[in-house]
XYZ file of C-alpha atoms in Angstrom:
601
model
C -4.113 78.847 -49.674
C -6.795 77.494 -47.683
C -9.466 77.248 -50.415
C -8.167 74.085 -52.165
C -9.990 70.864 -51.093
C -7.103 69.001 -48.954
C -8.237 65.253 -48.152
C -6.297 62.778 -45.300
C -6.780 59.087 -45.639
C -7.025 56.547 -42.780
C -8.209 52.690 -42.343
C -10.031 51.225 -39.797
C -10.339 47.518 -40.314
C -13.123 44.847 -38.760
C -15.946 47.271 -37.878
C -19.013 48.170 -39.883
C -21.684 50.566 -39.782
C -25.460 49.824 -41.061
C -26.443 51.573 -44.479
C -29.532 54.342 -44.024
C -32.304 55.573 -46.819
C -32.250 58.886 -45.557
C -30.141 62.300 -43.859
C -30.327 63.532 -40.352
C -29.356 66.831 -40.292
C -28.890 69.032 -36.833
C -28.463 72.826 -36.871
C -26.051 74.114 -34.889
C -27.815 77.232 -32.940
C -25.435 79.498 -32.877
C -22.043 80.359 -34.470
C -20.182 83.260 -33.805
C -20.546 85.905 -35.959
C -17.516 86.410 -38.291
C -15.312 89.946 -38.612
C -16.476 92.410 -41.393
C -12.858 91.977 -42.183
C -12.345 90.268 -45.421
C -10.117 87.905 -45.483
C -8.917 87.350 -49.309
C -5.738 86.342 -51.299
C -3.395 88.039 -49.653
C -1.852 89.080 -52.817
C -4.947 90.665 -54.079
C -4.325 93.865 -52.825
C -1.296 94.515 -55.271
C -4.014 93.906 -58.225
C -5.852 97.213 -57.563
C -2.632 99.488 -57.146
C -0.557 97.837 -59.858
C -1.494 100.838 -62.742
C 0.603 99.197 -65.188
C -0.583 96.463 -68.125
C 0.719 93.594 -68.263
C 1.554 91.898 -71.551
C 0.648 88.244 -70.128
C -2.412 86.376 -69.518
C -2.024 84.687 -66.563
C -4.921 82.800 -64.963
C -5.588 81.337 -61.356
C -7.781 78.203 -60.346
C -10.935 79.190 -59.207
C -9.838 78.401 -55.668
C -7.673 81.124 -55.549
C -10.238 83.830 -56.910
C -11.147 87.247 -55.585
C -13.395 89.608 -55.743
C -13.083 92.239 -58.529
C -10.678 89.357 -60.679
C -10.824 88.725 -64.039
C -13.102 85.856 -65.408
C -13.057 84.385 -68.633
C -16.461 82.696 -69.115
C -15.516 80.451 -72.091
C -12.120 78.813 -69.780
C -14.621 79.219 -66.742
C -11.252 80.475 -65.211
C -10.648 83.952 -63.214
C -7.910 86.261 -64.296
C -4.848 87.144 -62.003
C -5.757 90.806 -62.281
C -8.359 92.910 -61.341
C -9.288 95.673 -64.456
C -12.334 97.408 -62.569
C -12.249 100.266 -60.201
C -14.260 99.386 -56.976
C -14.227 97.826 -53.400
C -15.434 94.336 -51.960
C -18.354 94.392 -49.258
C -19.565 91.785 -46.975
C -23.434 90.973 -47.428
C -25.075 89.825 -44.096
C -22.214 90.121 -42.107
C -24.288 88.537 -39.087
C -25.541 85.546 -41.229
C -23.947 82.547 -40.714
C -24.999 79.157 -40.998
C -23.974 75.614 -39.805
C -24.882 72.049 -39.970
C -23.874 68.365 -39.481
C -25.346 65.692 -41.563
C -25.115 61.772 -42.017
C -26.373 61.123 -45.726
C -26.597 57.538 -47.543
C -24.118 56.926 -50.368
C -26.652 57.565 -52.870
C -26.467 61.204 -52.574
C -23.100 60.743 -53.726
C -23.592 63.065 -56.533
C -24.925 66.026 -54.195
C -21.943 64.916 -51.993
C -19.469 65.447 -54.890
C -21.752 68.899 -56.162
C -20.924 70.263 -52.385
C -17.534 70.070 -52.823
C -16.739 72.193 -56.396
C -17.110 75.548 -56.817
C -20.237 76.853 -58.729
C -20.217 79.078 -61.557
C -24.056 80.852 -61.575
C -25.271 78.031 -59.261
C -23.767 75.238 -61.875
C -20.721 73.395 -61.322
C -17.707 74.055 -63.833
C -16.278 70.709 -64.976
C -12.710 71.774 -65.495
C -12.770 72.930 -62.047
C -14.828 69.327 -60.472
C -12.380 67.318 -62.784
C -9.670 68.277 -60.645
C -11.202 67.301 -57.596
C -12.427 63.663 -58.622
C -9.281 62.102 -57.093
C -9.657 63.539 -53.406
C -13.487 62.654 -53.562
C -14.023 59.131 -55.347
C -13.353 57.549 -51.891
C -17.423 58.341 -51.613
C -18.879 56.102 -54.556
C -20.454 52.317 -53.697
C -19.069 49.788 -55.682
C -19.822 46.311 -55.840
C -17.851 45.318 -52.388
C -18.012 48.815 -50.895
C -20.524 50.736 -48.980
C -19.921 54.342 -47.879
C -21.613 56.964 -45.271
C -20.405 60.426 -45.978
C -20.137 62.641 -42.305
C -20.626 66.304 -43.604
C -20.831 69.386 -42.065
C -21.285 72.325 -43.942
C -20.708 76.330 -42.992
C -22.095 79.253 -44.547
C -20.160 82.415 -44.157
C -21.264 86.221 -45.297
C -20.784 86.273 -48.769
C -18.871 89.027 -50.305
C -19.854 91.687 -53.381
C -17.510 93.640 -55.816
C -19.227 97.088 -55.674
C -17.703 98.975 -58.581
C -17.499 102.998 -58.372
C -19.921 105.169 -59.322
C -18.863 105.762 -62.990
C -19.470 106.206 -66.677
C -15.995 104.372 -66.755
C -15.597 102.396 -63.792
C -12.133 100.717 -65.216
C -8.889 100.846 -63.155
C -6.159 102.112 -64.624
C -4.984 98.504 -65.961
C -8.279 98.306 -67.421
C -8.080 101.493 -69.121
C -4.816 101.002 -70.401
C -6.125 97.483 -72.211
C -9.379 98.923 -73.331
C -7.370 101.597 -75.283
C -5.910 99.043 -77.246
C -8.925 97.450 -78.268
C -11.054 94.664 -77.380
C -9.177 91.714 -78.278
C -6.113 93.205 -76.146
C -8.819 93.455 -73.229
C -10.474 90.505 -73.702
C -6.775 88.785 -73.366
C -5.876 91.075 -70.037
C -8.999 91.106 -67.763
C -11.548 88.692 -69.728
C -15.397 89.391 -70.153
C -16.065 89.421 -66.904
C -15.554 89.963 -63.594
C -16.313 88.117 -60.022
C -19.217 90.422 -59.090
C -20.264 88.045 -55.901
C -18.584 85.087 -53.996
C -20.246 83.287 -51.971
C -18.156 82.060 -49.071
C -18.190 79.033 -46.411
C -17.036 75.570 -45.803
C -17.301 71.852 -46.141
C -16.022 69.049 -44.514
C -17.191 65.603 -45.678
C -15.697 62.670 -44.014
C -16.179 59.381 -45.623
C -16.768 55.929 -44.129
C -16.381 53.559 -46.862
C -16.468 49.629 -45.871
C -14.984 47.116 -48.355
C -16.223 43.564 -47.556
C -14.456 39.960 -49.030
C -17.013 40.096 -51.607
C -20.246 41.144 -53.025
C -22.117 38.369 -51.111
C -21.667 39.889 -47.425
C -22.082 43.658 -48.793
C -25.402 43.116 -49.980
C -25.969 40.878 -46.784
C -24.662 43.672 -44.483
C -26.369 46.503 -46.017
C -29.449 44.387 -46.595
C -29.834 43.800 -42.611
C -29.141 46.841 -41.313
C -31.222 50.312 -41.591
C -30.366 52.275 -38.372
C -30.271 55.792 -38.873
C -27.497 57.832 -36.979
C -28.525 60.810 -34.696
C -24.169 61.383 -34.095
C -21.535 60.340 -33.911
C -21.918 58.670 -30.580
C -24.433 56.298 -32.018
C -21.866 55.210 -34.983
C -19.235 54.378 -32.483
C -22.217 51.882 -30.911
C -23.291 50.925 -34.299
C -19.603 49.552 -34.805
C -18.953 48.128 -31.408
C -21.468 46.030 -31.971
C -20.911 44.923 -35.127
C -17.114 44.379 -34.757
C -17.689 40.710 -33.835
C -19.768 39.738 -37.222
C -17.548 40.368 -39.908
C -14.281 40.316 -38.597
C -11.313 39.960 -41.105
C -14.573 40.086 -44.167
C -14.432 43.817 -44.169
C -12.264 46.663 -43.706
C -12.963 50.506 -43.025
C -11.016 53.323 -44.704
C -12.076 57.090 -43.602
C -11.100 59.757 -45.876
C -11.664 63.303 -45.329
C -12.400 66.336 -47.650
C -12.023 69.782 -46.295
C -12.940 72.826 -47.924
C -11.764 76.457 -46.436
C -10.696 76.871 -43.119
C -7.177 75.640 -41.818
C -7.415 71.441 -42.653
C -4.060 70.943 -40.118
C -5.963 70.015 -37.328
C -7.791 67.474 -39.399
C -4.467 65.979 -40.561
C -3.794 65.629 -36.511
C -7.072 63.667 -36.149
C -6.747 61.164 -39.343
C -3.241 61.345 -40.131
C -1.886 62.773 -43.191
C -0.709 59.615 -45.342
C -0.348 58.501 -48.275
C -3.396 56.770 -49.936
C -1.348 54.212 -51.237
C 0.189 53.273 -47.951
C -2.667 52.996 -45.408
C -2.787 51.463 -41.931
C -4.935 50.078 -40.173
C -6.337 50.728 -36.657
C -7.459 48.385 -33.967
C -10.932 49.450 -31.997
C -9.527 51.789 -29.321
C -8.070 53.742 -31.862
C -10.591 53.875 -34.386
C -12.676 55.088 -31.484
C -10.288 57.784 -30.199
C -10.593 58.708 -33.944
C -14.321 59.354 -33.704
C -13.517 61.210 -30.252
C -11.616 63.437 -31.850
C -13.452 64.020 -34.797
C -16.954 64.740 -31.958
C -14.557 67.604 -30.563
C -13.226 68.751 -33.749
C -16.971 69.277 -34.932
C -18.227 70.855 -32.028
C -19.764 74.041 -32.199
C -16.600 76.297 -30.928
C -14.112 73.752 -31.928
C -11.180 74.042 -34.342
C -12.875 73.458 -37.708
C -15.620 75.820 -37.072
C -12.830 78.451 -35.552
C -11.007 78.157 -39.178
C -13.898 78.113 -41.220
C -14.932 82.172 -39.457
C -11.312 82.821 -40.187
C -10.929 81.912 -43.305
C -14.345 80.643 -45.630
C -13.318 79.131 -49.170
C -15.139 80.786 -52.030
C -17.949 78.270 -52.981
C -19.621 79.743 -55.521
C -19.150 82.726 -58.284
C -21.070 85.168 -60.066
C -19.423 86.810 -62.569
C -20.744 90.015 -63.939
C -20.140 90.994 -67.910
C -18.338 94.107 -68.652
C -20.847 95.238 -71.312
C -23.031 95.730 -67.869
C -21.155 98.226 -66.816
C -19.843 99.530 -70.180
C -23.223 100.039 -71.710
C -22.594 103.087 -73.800
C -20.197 101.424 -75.400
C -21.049 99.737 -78.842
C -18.103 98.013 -79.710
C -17.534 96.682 -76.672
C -18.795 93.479 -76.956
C -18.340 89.570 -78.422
C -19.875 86.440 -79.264
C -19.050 83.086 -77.170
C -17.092 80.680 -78.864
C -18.472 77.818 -76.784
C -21.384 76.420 -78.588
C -23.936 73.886 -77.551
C -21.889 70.967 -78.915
C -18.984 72.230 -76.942
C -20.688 72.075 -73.631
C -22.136 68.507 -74.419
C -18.603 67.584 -75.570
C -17.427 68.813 -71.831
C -20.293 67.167 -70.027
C -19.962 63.980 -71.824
C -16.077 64.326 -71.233
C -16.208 64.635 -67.800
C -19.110 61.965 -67.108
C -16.711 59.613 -68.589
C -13.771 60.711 -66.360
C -15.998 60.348 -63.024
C -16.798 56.435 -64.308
C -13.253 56.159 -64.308
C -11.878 57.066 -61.272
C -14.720 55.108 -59.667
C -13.007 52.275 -61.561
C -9.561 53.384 -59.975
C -11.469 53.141 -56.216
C -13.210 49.708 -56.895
C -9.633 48.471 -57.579
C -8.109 49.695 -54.932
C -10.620 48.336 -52.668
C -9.137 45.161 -53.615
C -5.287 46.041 -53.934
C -5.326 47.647 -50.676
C -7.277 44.856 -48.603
C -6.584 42.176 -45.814
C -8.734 39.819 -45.384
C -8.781 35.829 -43.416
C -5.147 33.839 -44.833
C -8.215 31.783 -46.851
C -9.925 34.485 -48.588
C -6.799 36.214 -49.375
C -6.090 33.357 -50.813
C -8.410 33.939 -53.286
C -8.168 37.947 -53.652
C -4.506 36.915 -54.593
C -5.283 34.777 -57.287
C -7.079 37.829 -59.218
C -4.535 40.758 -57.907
C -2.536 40.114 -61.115
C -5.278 41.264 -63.194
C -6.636 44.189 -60.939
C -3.044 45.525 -61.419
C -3.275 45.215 -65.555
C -6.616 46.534 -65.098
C -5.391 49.758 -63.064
C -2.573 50.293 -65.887
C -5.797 50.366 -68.411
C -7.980 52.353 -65.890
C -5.124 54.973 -65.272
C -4.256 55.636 -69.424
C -8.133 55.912 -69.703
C -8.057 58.784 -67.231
C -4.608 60.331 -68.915
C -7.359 60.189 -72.476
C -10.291 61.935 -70.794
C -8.348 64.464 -68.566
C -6.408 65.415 -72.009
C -9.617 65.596 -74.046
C -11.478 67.583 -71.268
C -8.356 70.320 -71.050
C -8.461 70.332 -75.125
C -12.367 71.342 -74.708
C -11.756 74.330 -72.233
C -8.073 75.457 -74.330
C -8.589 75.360 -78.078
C -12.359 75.075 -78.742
C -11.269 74.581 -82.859
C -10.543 70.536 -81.727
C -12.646 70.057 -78.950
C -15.704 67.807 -80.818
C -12.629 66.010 -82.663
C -10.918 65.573 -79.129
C -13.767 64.405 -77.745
C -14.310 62.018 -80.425
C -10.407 60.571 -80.599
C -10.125 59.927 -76.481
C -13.783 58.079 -76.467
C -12.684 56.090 -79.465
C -9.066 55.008 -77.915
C -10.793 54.130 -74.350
C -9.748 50.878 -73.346
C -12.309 48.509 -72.540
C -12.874 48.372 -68.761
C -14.151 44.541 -67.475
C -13.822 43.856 -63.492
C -12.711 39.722 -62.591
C -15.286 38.186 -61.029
C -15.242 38.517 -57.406
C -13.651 34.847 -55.979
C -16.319 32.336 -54.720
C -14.791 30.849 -51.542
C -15.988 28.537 -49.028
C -15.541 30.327 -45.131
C -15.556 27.650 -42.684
C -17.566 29.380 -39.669
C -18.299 26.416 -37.427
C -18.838 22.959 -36.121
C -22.638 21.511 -35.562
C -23.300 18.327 -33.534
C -26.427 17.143 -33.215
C -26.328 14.401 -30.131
C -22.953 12.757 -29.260
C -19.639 13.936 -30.943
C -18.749 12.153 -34.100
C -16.387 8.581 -33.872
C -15.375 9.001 -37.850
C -15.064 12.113 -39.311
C -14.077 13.597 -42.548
C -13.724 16.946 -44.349
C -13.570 18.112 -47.559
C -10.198 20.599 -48.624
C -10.821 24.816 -47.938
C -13.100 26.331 -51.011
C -15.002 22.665 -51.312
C -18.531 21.907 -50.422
C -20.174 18.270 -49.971
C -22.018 16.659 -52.750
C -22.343 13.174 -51.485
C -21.672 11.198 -48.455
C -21.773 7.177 -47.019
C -20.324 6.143 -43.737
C -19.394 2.394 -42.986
C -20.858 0.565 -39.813
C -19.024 -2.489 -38.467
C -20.131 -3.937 -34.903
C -22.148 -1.507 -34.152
C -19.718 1.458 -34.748
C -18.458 3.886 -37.304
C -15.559 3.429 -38.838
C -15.676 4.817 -41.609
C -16.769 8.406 -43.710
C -16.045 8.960 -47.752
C -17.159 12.208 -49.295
C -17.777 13.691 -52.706
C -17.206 17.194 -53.178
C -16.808 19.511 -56.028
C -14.251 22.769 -55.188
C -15.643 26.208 -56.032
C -14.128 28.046 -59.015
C -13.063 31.423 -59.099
C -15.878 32.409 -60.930
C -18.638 30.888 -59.084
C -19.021 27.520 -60.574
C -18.868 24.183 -59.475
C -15.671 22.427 -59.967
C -15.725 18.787 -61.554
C -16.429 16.074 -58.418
C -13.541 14.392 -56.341
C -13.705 12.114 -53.264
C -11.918 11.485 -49.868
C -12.290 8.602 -47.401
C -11.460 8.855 -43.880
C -11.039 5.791 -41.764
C -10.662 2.543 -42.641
C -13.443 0.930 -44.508
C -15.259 2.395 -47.447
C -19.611 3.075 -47.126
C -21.866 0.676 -47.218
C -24.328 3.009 -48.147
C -23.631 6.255 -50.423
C -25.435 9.096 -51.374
C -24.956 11.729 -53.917
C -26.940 14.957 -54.914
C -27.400 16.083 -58.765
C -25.169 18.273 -60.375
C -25.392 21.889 -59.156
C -26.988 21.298 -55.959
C -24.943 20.890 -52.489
C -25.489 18.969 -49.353
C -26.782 21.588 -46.396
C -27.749 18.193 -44.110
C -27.690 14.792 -43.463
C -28.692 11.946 -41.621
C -29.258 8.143 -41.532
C -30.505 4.625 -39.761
C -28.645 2.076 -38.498
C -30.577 -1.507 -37.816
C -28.968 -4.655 -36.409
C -25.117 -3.037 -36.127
C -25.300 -2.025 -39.875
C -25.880 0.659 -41.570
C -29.743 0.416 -43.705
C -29.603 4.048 -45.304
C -27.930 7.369 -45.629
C -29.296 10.338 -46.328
C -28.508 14.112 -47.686
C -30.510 17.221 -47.902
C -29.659 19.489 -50.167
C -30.186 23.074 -52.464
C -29.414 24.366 -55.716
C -26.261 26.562 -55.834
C -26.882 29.802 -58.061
C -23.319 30.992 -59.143
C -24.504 34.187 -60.598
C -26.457 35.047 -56.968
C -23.708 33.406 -54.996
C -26.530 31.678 -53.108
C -28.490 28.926 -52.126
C -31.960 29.240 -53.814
C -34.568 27.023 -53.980
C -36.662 24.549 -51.700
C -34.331 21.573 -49.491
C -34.764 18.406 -51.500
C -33.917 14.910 -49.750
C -31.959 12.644 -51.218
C -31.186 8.897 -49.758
C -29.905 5.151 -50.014
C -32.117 3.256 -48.181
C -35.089 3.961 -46.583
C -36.034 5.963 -43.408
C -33.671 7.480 -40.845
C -33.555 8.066 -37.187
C -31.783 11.226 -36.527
C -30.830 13.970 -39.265
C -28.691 17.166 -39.278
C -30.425 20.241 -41.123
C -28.893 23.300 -41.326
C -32.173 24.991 -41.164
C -32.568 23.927 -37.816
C -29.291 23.388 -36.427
C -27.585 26.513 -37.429
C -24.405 27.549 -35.747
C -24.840 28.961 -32.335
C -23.614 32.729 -31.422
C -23.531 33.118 -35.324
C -27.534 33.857 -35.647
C -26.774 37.295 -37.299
C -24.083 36.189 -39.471
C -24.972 32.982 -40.390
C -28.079 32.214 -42.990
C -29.694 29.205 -44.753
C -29.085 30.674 -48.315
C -25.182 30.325 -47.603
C -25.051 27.622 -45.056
C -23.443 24.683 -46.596
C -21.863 20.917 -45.163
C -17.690 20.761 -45.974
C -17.329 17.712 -43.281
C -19.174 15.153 -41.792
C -19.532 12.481 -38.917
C -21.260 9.786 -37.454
C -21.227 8.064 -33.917
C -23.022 4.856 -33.982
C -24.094 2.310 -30.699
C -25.638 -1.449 -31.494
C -28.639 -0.166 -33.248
C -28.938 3.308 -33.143
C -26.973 6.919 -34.720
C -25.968 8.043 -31.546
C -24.205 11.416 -32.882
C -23.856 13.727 -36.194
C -21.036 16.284 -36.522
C -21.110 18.517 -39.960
C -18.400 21.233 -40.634
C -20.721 24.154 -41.534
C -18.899 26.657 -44.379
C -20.350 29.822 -45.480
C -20.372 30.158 -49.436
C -20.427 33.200 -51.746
């Protein structure tokens, strides 16, 4: 069948694209006008000439429903029989309808709507519950940020014209309304799929999962370019190749309803979601190639979609319409109010969760730098336990949710039982690291230098003059936990004499610059700037204090002025921090300071 929504996974890793507030769409002008032939279930045929009834009740997904079938409006699922007498016609066989739109992860929802089947304009949740898995690829999380490519066709929609008849039943349907409601009701439902409305959708999804929270809010807090094609996305992530590097990673994923989706599997490459590669540049860019000739207006996907439309949406059509002089021929709904809250609420629940099962494998599935791995690996242990509780949460739900559309006598009970048995869902904290970017020297290169160990930041520093040169550096630094906090303070000397002078910031702040005076081949003071470190933010915040031993200095390293260079868009004062420092001294002067710059988060 080429209804069912069939989605290809691929990963591009190290290049970004900026998030957008709002959707560019572009009409295409013209699409070629399909054939009046319909082009159904190939099966469906049979349905009209098979006189006989059947004693089963055997249903089809709504994917696979055609016009004329059976509906059942309390399952919200068609029949696999037609029981009225009548022929399908193509409305507007001249209207078609195309277009190709970049939208912002916030219209996620819409995104999702596009991409179920309506029933009367509303979306059935049986039939979107099904679906979640192929489409949760398009949620944000709190280290992901998604665009969603779409492009959308509409295609004539079809109409089930019954004949012109006080009893417009087929034979099937006659021989099941002999027998009485109940025996109809269980053969050809209450309904029947009066109108389809046909067409397709494609959404490919860009989704970007960063290191941490820290550089996605950074990233989508700098950029705002809005796309007018593809060809300016493959700019957009040239040029931001280069910032994050190793920090991010790109999977594309690809939904594609109606038409034939094997020439999409050619483009992405049909593998498995749990097992996906990466691609370097040229290939992510051949990717987007293919994907500009795939959309074009007589290209493949547009081809398939004339050929063969998905049903979209249905309008069923009650038999007591067209059975109107019959009394008896009717019954109540045994869906009630609380039912349809019990279904809504139900599958609510089971969209939270499988955006639970995406933000986890986010971090399962990433590569990032051999030191922030480092600390992703520390945590994987409990984003596996997590999945485990993420995945029998979704088992609860699903089984609830089928309860509510099978055996409406325990659906509020159902409902009750899975939402009581949930397990509690609570995410690690994303790990705080330390990401050494750079080297700063501000006049000559350091003589004595020291550093502090990976995931550490400087807290206090003193550096030992003898003859008029340094010889030398101890440092107090406090490692960054896991969680964001400071760890308790440690120190390292480098060289061979301990500081003269020594200074140290209060708790919670850390050293972002330092300087100092040297008078008569000694050191006469040391000093450190410094800001408050707000584990919650993951940021500097705050003014710079100074902090010294001794009085006045004669040259001083601040991060706010002497930033790393080529790093301007990456690099910023609320995450610049010191992890190693160094002094050159001459008879009575600082000659040089060197400061390891690290990027915390």
């Amino acid at each position: 069948m080429f209804n069912k929504i069939v989605s290809f996974t691929f990963s591009m890793l190290a290049v970004s694209y900026a998030g957008y507030s709002s959707a560019i769409t572009h009409h295409f002008d013209a699409l070629a006008k399909p054939s009046n032939t319909l082009v159904e279930n190939s099966s469906s045929h049979s349905f009209f000439e098979n006189s006989g009834v059947i004693s089963q009740t055997s249903q089809i997904s709504l994917d696979d429903v055609f016009a004329g079938a059976g509906y059942v409006s309390d399952n919200e699922v068609p029949k696999i029989v037609s029981c009225i007498d009548g022929s399908p016609e193509v409305d507007n066989s001249g209207n078609t309808f195309g277009s190709l739109s970049f939208d912002s992860s916030s219209n996620y929802h819409s995104t999702f709507d596009d991409l179920t089947i309506k029933i009367n304009g509303k979306s059935s949740w049986l039939n979107a519950s099904a679906k979640l898995s192929s489409t949760s690829q398009e949620k944000n999380t709190n280290i992901d940020s998604t665009i969603i490519l779409r492009a959308k066709y509409e295609a004539p929609s079809v109409r089930f014209v019954p004949v012109d008849s006080a009893m417009p039943l087929n034979n099937r349907g006659l021989a099941a309304y002999t027998k009485g409601i109940n025996t109809f009701y269980s053969i050809c439902g209450d309904s029947y799929a009066g109108y389809l409305k046909r067409g397709g959708v494609l959404d490919i999804v860009i989704r970007m999962s960063f290191s941490n929270q820290a550089f996605k809010n950074k990233f989508e807090s700098e950029m705002g370019v809005s796309l007018g094609g593809i060809q300016d996305l493959k700019i957009l992530l040239n040029t931001t190749k280069e910032k994050y590097k190793q920090n991010l990673q790109i999977f594309i994923t690809a939904s594609q309803l109606g038409g034939d989706p094997s020439a999409l599997g050619s483009i992405l490459g049909a593998v498995d979601n749990s097992d996906v590669q990466a691609c370097d540049t040229a290939n992510c860019f051949s990717i987007l190639d293919s994907l500009i000739n795939y959309l074009r207006e007589d290209g493949p996907l547009h081809t398939s979609w004339k050929e063969r439309p998905a049903v979209i949406g249905i309008t069923p059509v009650n038999y007591r319409d067209i059975l109107v002089d019959d009394p008896e021929f009717s019954w109540e709904s045994q869906v009630t109010p609380e039912i349809n809250q019990a279904r809504s609420e139900l599958y609510v629940q089971l969209k939270d969760q499988y955006q639970n099962i995406n933000q986890i494998e986010s971090v399962l599935k990433s590569t990032f730098t051999p030191m922030i791995q480092k600390r992703w690996d520390a945590i994987v242990p409990e984003y596996k336990a997590l999945k485990v509780l993420v995945e029998e949460n979704i088992n609860t739900l699903a089984e609830a949710l089928s309860i509510c559309y099978e055996n409406f006598d325990l659906c509020l009970a159902a409902k009750v039982n899975a939402v009581a048995n949930l397990n509690e869902i609570s995410f690690p904290r994303d790990p705080s690291a330390v990401y050494d970017v750079s080297k700063v020297t501000v006049g000559l290169d350091a003589e004595s230098y020291c550093s502090v160990p990976e995931s550490s930041v400087v807290v206090g520093l003193g550096t030992r003059i003898r003859h008029g040169n340094a010889v030398g550096v101890k440092l107090k630094y406090r490692t960054v936990n896991v969680d964001g906090s400071l760890g308790s303070p440690h120190y390292v000397q480098c060289g061979s004499e301990a500081p003269k002078n020594f200074v140290e910031v209060p708790d919670g702040y850390i050293v972002t610059g330092f300087g100092g005076r040297v008078k008569s081949s000694d050191l006469q003071s040391v000093y450190a700037l410094a800001r408050r470190w707000d584990s919650e933010q993951r940021m500097l915040v705050g003014d710079t204090r100074t902090f010294h031993s001794g009085d006045n200095y004669e040259m001083m390293l601040d991060l706010r002025i002497h930033g790393p260079t080529g790093l301007d868009s990456f690099f910023d004062t609320d995450h610049g921090v010191i992890s190693g420092a160094g002094f050159r001294s001459k008879s009575d002067d600082i000659k040089g300071l060197t400061a390891k710059v690290g990027y915390i988060y």
